[in-house]
């Protein structure tokens, strides 16, 4: 049993597919299968159950996958920290997040961090949802994930940074554009541009609507908040979106943001495997982003 056997096995369990892991690692499916078979021979039990559309770990496989995941993550982190000790201020910080997060939440912190640590490599990996960020954080050699804060996730610690108020985005000139607020009940009469169905923010909004008895209709779905704002600006619908730090409400541009005080704010922030094991450089970057978001939220 080798470390590479365990790495491949964990990747197969997470992907649910031998062929997908083979493509990712640029190997043959037979080579990936050999890693799993070697583990099965040494443990004396079946670790994967073959199904028509892929594979899933058996009960024994789940036990091994969970233990191996924790061990590999700890080893990778230790190697990263050793590298930082050897290289000083020339290590790396690896972040997974959504496609527009850097612009909305991290731009100022990235500039400040790069000025302070010009030799440090900042690496960003884009995912489509908080769930995908959690999976990437657990499976990969990553430091931080910027996510919508939700319920507990095994092996992940979450830390809220900022609470984002919800607004109704409408085109300037729309009858609602001059309003100081819109009540939740009024959304029943409005067709809304829908946030991504697989996103945590979209799920949080659906939960809030259900709790308030809002029955919204939608004939348009988008991939992210920015696209929803763009469609609202073009007059192609109304969108309920969270407001990133520092964005003026209602603003004086082509799209107006009308507060929706009935909806509970959306918590966003950092997720890591273990805060006390975070590398010093990653901790500095996380703190810089949190400080920037807090300052921009507090600014008049």
GROMACS .gro file of C-alpha atoms in nm:
model
  300
    1UNK     CA    1   0.000   0.000   0.000
    2UNK     CA    2   0.150   0.331  -0.109
    3UNK     CA    3   0.056   0.695  -0.060
    4UNK     CA    4  -0.018   0.713  -0.434
    5UNK     CA    5  -0.259   0.419  -0.401
    6UNK     CA    6  -0.448   0.608  -0.132
    7UNK     CA    7  -0.448   0.936  -0.326
    8UNK     CA    8  -0.593   0.768  -0.634
    9UNK     CA    9  -0.849   0.576  -0.429
   10UNK     CA   10  -0.971   0.895  -0.257
   11UNK     CA   11  -0.996   1.069  -0.595
   12UNK     CA   12  -1.204   0.780  -0.734
   13UNK     CA   13  -1.438   0.789  -0.433
   14UNK     CA   14  -1.493   1.161  -0.474
   15UNK     CA   15  -1.537   1.150  -0.852
   16UNK     CA   16  -1.745   0.831  -0.853
   17UNK     CA   17  -1.568   0.727  -1.171
   18UNK     CA   18  -1.247   0.545  -1.262
   19UNK     CA   19  -1.243   0.698  -1.609
   20UNK     CA   20  -1.282   1.054  -1.480
   21UNK     CA   21  -0.982   1.013  -1.250
   22UNK     CA   22  -0.784   0.855  -1.533
   23UNK     CA   23  -0.849   1.160  -1.750
   24UNK     CA   24  -0.762   1.399  -1.466
   25UNK     CA   25  -0.432   1.220  -1.395
   26UNK     CA   26  -0.357   1.156  -1.765
   27UNK     CA   27  -0.340   0.780  -1.710
   28UNK     CA   28  -0.523   0.477  -1.842
   29UNK     CA   29  -0.830   0.352  -1.664
   30UNK     CA   30  -0.649   0.021  -1.614
   31UNK     CA   31  -0.367   0.198  -1.428
   32UNK     CA   32  -0.616   0.370  -1.197
   33UNK     CA   33  -0.792   0.038  -1.139
   34UNK     CA   34  -0.465  -0.126  -1.039
   35UNK     CA   35  -0.423   0.117  -0.749
   36UNK     CA   36  -0.766   0.020  -0.617
   37UNK     CA   37  -0.707  -0.353  -0.667
   38UNK     CA   38  -0.379  -0.332  -0.474
   39UNK     CA   39  -0.560  -0.175  -0.180
   40UNK     CA   40  -0.832  -0.440  -0.198
   41UNK     CA   41  -0.572  -0.717  -0.193
   42UNK     CA   42  -0.395  -0.570   0.110
   43UNK     CA   43  -0.714  -0.498   0.306
   44UNK     CA   44  -0.874  -0.826   0.208
   45UNK     CA   45  -1.208  -0.669   0.123
   46UNK     CA   46  -1.393  -0.498  -0.159
   47UNK     CA   47  -1.360  -0.119  -0.147
   48UNK     CA   48  -1.569  -0.011  -0.446
   49UNK     CA   49  -1.911  -0.114  -0.569
   50UNK     CA   50  -1.949  -0.100  -0.947
   51UNK     CA   51  -2.273   0.052  -1.069
   52UNK     CA   52  -2.406   0.125  -1.420
   53UNK     CA   53  -2.309   0.492  -1.399
   54UNK     CA   54  -1.985   0.472  -1.202
   55UNK     CA   55  -1.860   0.346  -0.867
   56UNK     CA   56  -1.934   0.415  -0.500
   57UNK     CA   57  -1.731   0.311  -0.197
   58UNK     CA   58  -1.849   0.009  -0.001
   59UNK     CA   59  -1.885   0.050   0.378
   60UNK     CA   60  -1.523  -0.061   0.412
   61UNK     CA   61  -1.427   0.177   0.133
   62UNK     CA   62  -1.590   0.470   0.312
   63UNK     CA   63  -1.390   0.393   0.626
   64UNK     CA   64  -1.064   0.386   0.431
   65UNK     CA   65  -1.154   0.692   0.223
   66UNK     CA   66  -1.233   0.905   0.528
   67UNK     CA   67  -0.914   0.802   0.709
   68UNK     CA   68  -0.700   0.844   0.397
   69UNK     CA   69  -0.852   1.186   0.319
   70UNK     CA   70  -0.770   1.317   0.665
   71UNK     CA   71  -0.418   1.174   0.652
   72UNK     CA   72  -0.341   1.304   0.303
   73UNK     CA   73  -0.476   1.649   0.384
   74UNK     CA   74  -0.262   1.664   0.699
   75UNK     CA   75   0.048   1.545   0.514
   76UNK     CA   76  -0.004   1.792   0.228
   77UNK     CA   77  -0.045   2.073   0.477
   78UNK     CA   78   0.269   1.970   0.665
   79UNK     CA   79   0.468   1.967   0.340
   80UNK     CA   80   0.333   2.311   0.252
   81UNK     CA   81   0.432   2.448   0.592
   82UNK     CA   82   0.778   2.296   0.561
   83UNK     CA   83   0.808   2.463   0.222
   84UNK     CA   84   0.713   2.797   0.374
   85UNK     CA   85   0.977   2.755   0.644
   86UNK     CA   86   1.242   2.680   0.383
   87UNK     CA   87   1.134   2.945   0.132
   88UNK     CA   88   1.044   3.222   0.376
   89UNK     CA   89   0.813   3.472   0.209
   90UNK     CA   90   0.817   3.298  -0.128
   91UNK     CA   91   0.558   3.025  -0.075
   92UNK     CA   92   0.204   3.008  -0.210
   93UNK     CA   93  -0.158   3.062  -0.107
   94UNK     CA   94  -0.422   2.855  -0.287
   95UNK     CA   95  -0.785   2.961  -0.282
   96UNK     CA   96  -1.100   2.807  -0.428
   97UNK     CA   97  -1.404   3.024  -0.484
   98UNK     CA   98  -1.675   3.136  -0.728
   99UNK     CA   99  -1.603   3.305  -1.058
  100UNK     CA  100  -1.677   3.665  -0.951
  101UNK     CA  101  -1.565   3.648  -0.588
  102UNK     CA  102  -1.219   3.797  -0.635
  103UNK     CA  103  -1.361   4.114  -0.791
  104UNK     CA  104  -1.638   4.160  -0.535
  105UNK     CA  105  -1.462   4.060  -0.214
  106UNK     CA  106  -1.086   4.029  -0.258
  107UNK     CA  107  -0.956   4.286  -0.507
  108UNK     CA  108  -0.818   4.533  -0.251
  109UNK     CA  109  -0.676   4.256  -0.031
  110UNK     CA  110  -0.504   4.091  -0.329
  111UNK     CA  111  -0.330   4.418  -0.421
  112UNK     CA  112  -0.219   4.483  -0.062
  113UNK     CA  113  -0.101   4.125  -0.016
  114UNK     CA  114   0.099   4.123  -0.340
  115UNK     CA  115   0.272   4.447  -0.240
  116UNK     CA  116   0.366   4.302   0.097
  117UNK     CA  117   0.464   3.956  -0.034
  118UNK     CA  118   0.576   4.002  -0.397
  119UNK     CA  119   0.735   3.656  -0.413
  120UNK     CA  120   0.429   3.466  -0.291
  121UNK     CA  121   0.220   3.289  -0.552
  122UNK     CA  122  -0.155   3.353  -0.522
  123UNK     CA  123  -0.349   3.077  -0.695
  124UNK     CA  124  -0.727   3.081  -0.749
  125UNK     CA  125  -0.938   2.781  -0.848
  126UNK     CA  126  -1.291   2.853  -0.968
  127UNK     CA  127  -1.587   2.639  -0.859
  128UNK     CA  128  -1.958   2.676  -0.932
  129UNK     CA  129  -2.100   2.640  -0.579
  130UNK     CA  130  -2.006   2.635  -0.212
  131UNK     CA  131  -2.055   2.258  -0.214
  132UNK     CA  132  -1.800   2.227  -0.493
  133UNK     CA  133  -1.563   2.451  -0.296
  134UNK     CA  134  -1.597   2.224   0.009
  135UNK     CA  135  -1.522   1.919  -0.205
  136UNK     CA  136  -1.219   2.085  -0.364
  137UNK     CA  137  -1.092   2.198  -0.025
  138UNK     CA  138  -1.124   1.847   0.118
  139UNK     CA  139  -0.977   1.672  -0.183
  140UNK     CA  140  -0.711   1.909  -0.306
  141UNK     CA  141  -0.395   2.079  -0.188
  142UNK     CA  142  -0.581   2.405  -0.117
  143UNK     CA  143  -0.564   2.645   0.176
  144UNK     CA  144  -0.887   2.844   0.173
  145UNK     CA  145  -1.236   2.847   0.025
  146UNK     CA  146  -1.462   3.154   0.007
  147UNK     CA  147  -1.817   3.029   0.047
  148UNK     CA  148  -2.171   3.109   0.146
  149UNK     CA  149  -2.181   3.001   0.508
  150UNK     CA  150  -2.417   2.711   0.567
  151UNK     CA  151  -2.469   2.409   0.786
  152UNK     CA  152  -2.186   2.198   0.930
  153UNK     CA  153  -1.966   2.013   0.680
  154UNK     CA  154  -1.761   1.717   0.797
  155UNK     CA  155  -1.390   1.797   0.814
  156UNK     CA  156  -1.444   2.166   0.733
  157UNK     CA  157  -1.442   2.472   0.961
  158UNK     CA  158  -1.638   2.778   0.847
  159UNK     CA  159  -1.585   3.134   0.964
  160UNK     CA  160  -1.835   3.411   0.867
  161UNK     CA  161  -1.675   3.737   0.751
  162UNK     CA  162  -1.960   3.962   0.640
  163UNK     CA  163  -2.341   3.959   0.620
  164UNK     CA  164  -2.480   4.073   0.283
  165UNK     CA  165  -2.824   4.239   0.267
  166UNK     CA  166  -3.062   4.137  -0.010
  167UNK     CA  167  -3.189   4.390  -0.264
  168UNK     CA  168  -3.426   4.396  -0.559
  169UNK     CA  169  -3.229   4.496  -0.868
  170UNK     CA  170  -3.437   4.696  -1.119
  171UNK     CA  171  -3.362   4.915  -1.416
  172UNK     CA  172  -3.352   5.289  -1.357
  173UNK     CA  173  -3.689   5.422  -1.462
  174UNK     CA  174  -3.874   5.112  -1.341
  175UNK     CA  175  -4.173   5.203  -1.117
  176UNK     CA  176  -3.994   5.035  -0.825
  177UNK     CA  177  -3.661   5.214  -0.880
  178UNK     CA  178  -3.751   5.510  -0.658
  179UNK     CA  179  -3.875   5.303  -0.366
  180UNK     CA  180  -3.687   5.311  -0.034
  181UNK     CA  181  -3.772   4.946   0.029
  182UNK     CA  182  -3.982   4.658  -0.102
  183UNK     CA  183  -4.170   4.421   0.126
  184UNK     CA  184  -4.140   4.046   0.082
  185UNK     CA  185  -4.513   4.011   0.010
  186UNK     CA  186  -4.475   4.239  -0.293
  187UNK     CA  187  -4.244   3.987  -0.458
  188UNK     CA  188  -4.543   3.759  -0.517
  189UNK     CA  189  -4.645   3.982  -0.807
  190UNK     CA  190  -4.299   4.002  -0.967
  191UNK     CA  191  -4.137   3.756  -1.206
  192UNK     CA  192  -3.778   3.719  -1.087
  193UNK     CA  193  -3.451   3.624  -1.254
  194UNK     CA  194  -3.354   3.308  -1.069
  195UNK     CA  195  -3.017   3.254  -0.904
  196UNK     CA  196  -2.831   2.929  -0.979
  197UNK     CA  197  -3.032   2.632  -0.850
  198UNK     CA  198  -2.715   2.454  -0.734
  199UNK     CA  199  -2.581   2.755  -0.543
  200UNK     CA  200  -2.601   2.798  -0.167
  201UNK     CA  201  -2.714   3.159  -0.210
  202UNK     CA  202  -3.001   3.045  -0.431
  203UNK     CA  203  -3.099   2.781  -0.176
  204UNK     CA  204  -3.085   3.038   0.106
  205UNK     CA  205  -3.311   3.270  -0.092
  206UNK     CA  206  -3.559   2.990  -0.161
  207UNK     CA  207  -3.564   2.906   0.212
  208UNK     CA  208  -3.627   3.270   0.302
  209UNK     CA  209  -3.909   3.292   0.049
  210UNK     CA  210  -4.068   2.975   0.188
  211UNK     CA  211  -4.046   3.105   0.547
  212UNK     CA  212  -4.211   3.434   0.445
  213UNK     CA  213  -4.473   3.274   0.222
  214UNK     CA  214  -4.336   3.430  -0.096
  215UNK     CA  215  -4.442   3.245  -0.411
  216UNK     CA  216  -4.216   3.392  -0.676
  217UNK     CA  217  -4.228   3.302  -1.043
  218UNK     CA  218  -3.934   3.292  -1.281
  219UNK     CA  219  -3.881   3.246  -1.652
  220UNK     CA  220  -3.505   3.319  -1.650
  221UNK     CA  221  -3.217   3.149  -1.470
  222UNK     CA  222  -2.858   3.273  -1.453
  223UNK     CA  223  -2.520   3.139  -1.350
  224UNK     CA  224  -2.416   3.414  -1.105
  225UNK     CA  225  -2.513   3.740  -0.932
  226UNK     CA  226  -2.342   3.959  -1.193
  227UNK     CA  227  -2.545   3.812  -1.477
  228UNK     CA  228  -2.866   3.869  -1.279
  229UNK     CA  229  -2.766   4.235  -1.230
  230UNK     CA  230  -2.683   4.274  -1.599
  231UNK     CA  231  -3.021   4.138  -1.709
  232UNK     CA  232  -3.195   4.368  -1.462
  233UNK     CA  233  -2.994   4.662  -1.597
  234UNK     CA  234  -3.104   4.574  -1.950
  235UNK     CA  235  -3.465   4.576  -1.840
  236UNK     CA  236  -3.507   4.202  -1.895
  237UNK     CA  237  -3.643   4.132  -1.548
  238UNK     CA  238  -3.605   4.191  -1.176
  239UNK     CA  239  -3.345   4.013  -0.965
  240UNK     CA  240  -3.311   3.950  -0.592
  241UNK     CA  241  -2.938   3.949  -0.516
  242UNK     CA  242  -2.708   4.006  -0.218
  243UNK     CA  243  -2.507   4.330  -0.214
  244UNK     CA  244  -2.127   4.289  -0.201
  245UNK     CA  245  -1.935   4.513   0.042
  246UNK     CA  246  -1.894   4.873  -0.067
  247UNK     CA  247  -2.159   4.876  -0.339
  248UNK     CA  248  -2.388   5.179  -0.295
  249UNK     CA  249  -2.760   5.126  -0.241
  250UNK     CA  250  -2.960   5.237  -0.432
  251UNK     CA  251  -2.677   5.385  -0.641
  252UNK     CA  252  -2.715   5.623  -0.934
  253UNK     CA  253  -2.634   5.402  -1.230
  254UNK     CA  254  -2.853   5.223  -1.485
  255UNK     CA  255  -2.951   4.957  -1.228
  256UNK     CA  256  -3.103   5.049  -0.892
  257UNK     CA  257  -3.085   4.831  -0.581
  258UNK     CA  258  -3.395   4.853  -0.362
  259UNK     CA  259  -3.354   4.713  -0.006
  260UNK     CA  260  -3.549   4.402   0.094
  261UNK     CA  261  -3.531   4.427   0.476
  262UNK     CA  262  -3.768   4.132   0.530
  263UNK     CA  263  -3.505   3.887   0.402
  264UNK     CA  264  -3.232   3.770   0.646
  265UNK     CA  265  -2.881   3.873   0.535
  266UNK     CA  266  -2.661   3.621   0.355
  267UNK     CA  267  -2.350   3.517   0.550
  268UNK     CA  268  -2.033   3.468   0.347
  269UNK     CA  269  -1.680   3.397   0.459
  270UNK     CA  270  -1.392   3.152   0.479
  271UNK     CA  271  -1.384   2.775   0.501
  272UNK     CA  272  -1.072   2.573   0.579
  273UNK     CA  273  -0.987   2.222   0.687
  274UNK     CA  274  -0.842   2.344   1.020
  275UNK     CA  275  -0.782   2.702   1.125
  276UNK     CA  276  -0.510   2.612   1.371
  277UNK     CA  277  -0.317   2.432   1.095
  278UNK     CA  278  -0.345   2.708   0.836
  279UNK     CA  279  -0.011   2.822   0.693
  280UNK     CA  280   0.105   3.166   0.812
  281UNK     CA  281   0.082   3.315   0.462
  282UNK     CA  282  -0.270   3.180   0.410
  283UNK     CA  283  -0.375   3.322   0.746
  284UNK     CA  284  -0.237   3.665   0.653
  285UNK     CA  285  -0.432   3.659   0.326
  286UNK     CA  286  -0.754   3.542   0.494
  287UNK     CA  287  -0.725   3.819   0.753
  288UNK     CA  288  -0.655   4.078   0.483
  289UNK     CA  289  -0.970   3.983   0.292
  290UNK     CA  290  -1.180   3.984   0.609
  291UNK     CA  291  -1.046   4.325   0.710
  292UNK     CA  292  -1.110   4.473   0.364
  293UNK     CA  293  -1.469   4.341   0.355
  294UNK     CA  294  -1.542   4.470   0.707
  295UNK     CA  295  -1.402   4.816   0.631
  296UNK     CA  296  -1.596   4.851   0.305
  297UNK     CA  297  -1.916   4.736   0.472
  298UNK     CA  298  -1.874   4.992   0.750
  299UNK     CA  299  -1.792   5.278   0.511
  300UNK     CA  300  -2.076   5.534   0.464
   0.00000   0.00000   0.00000
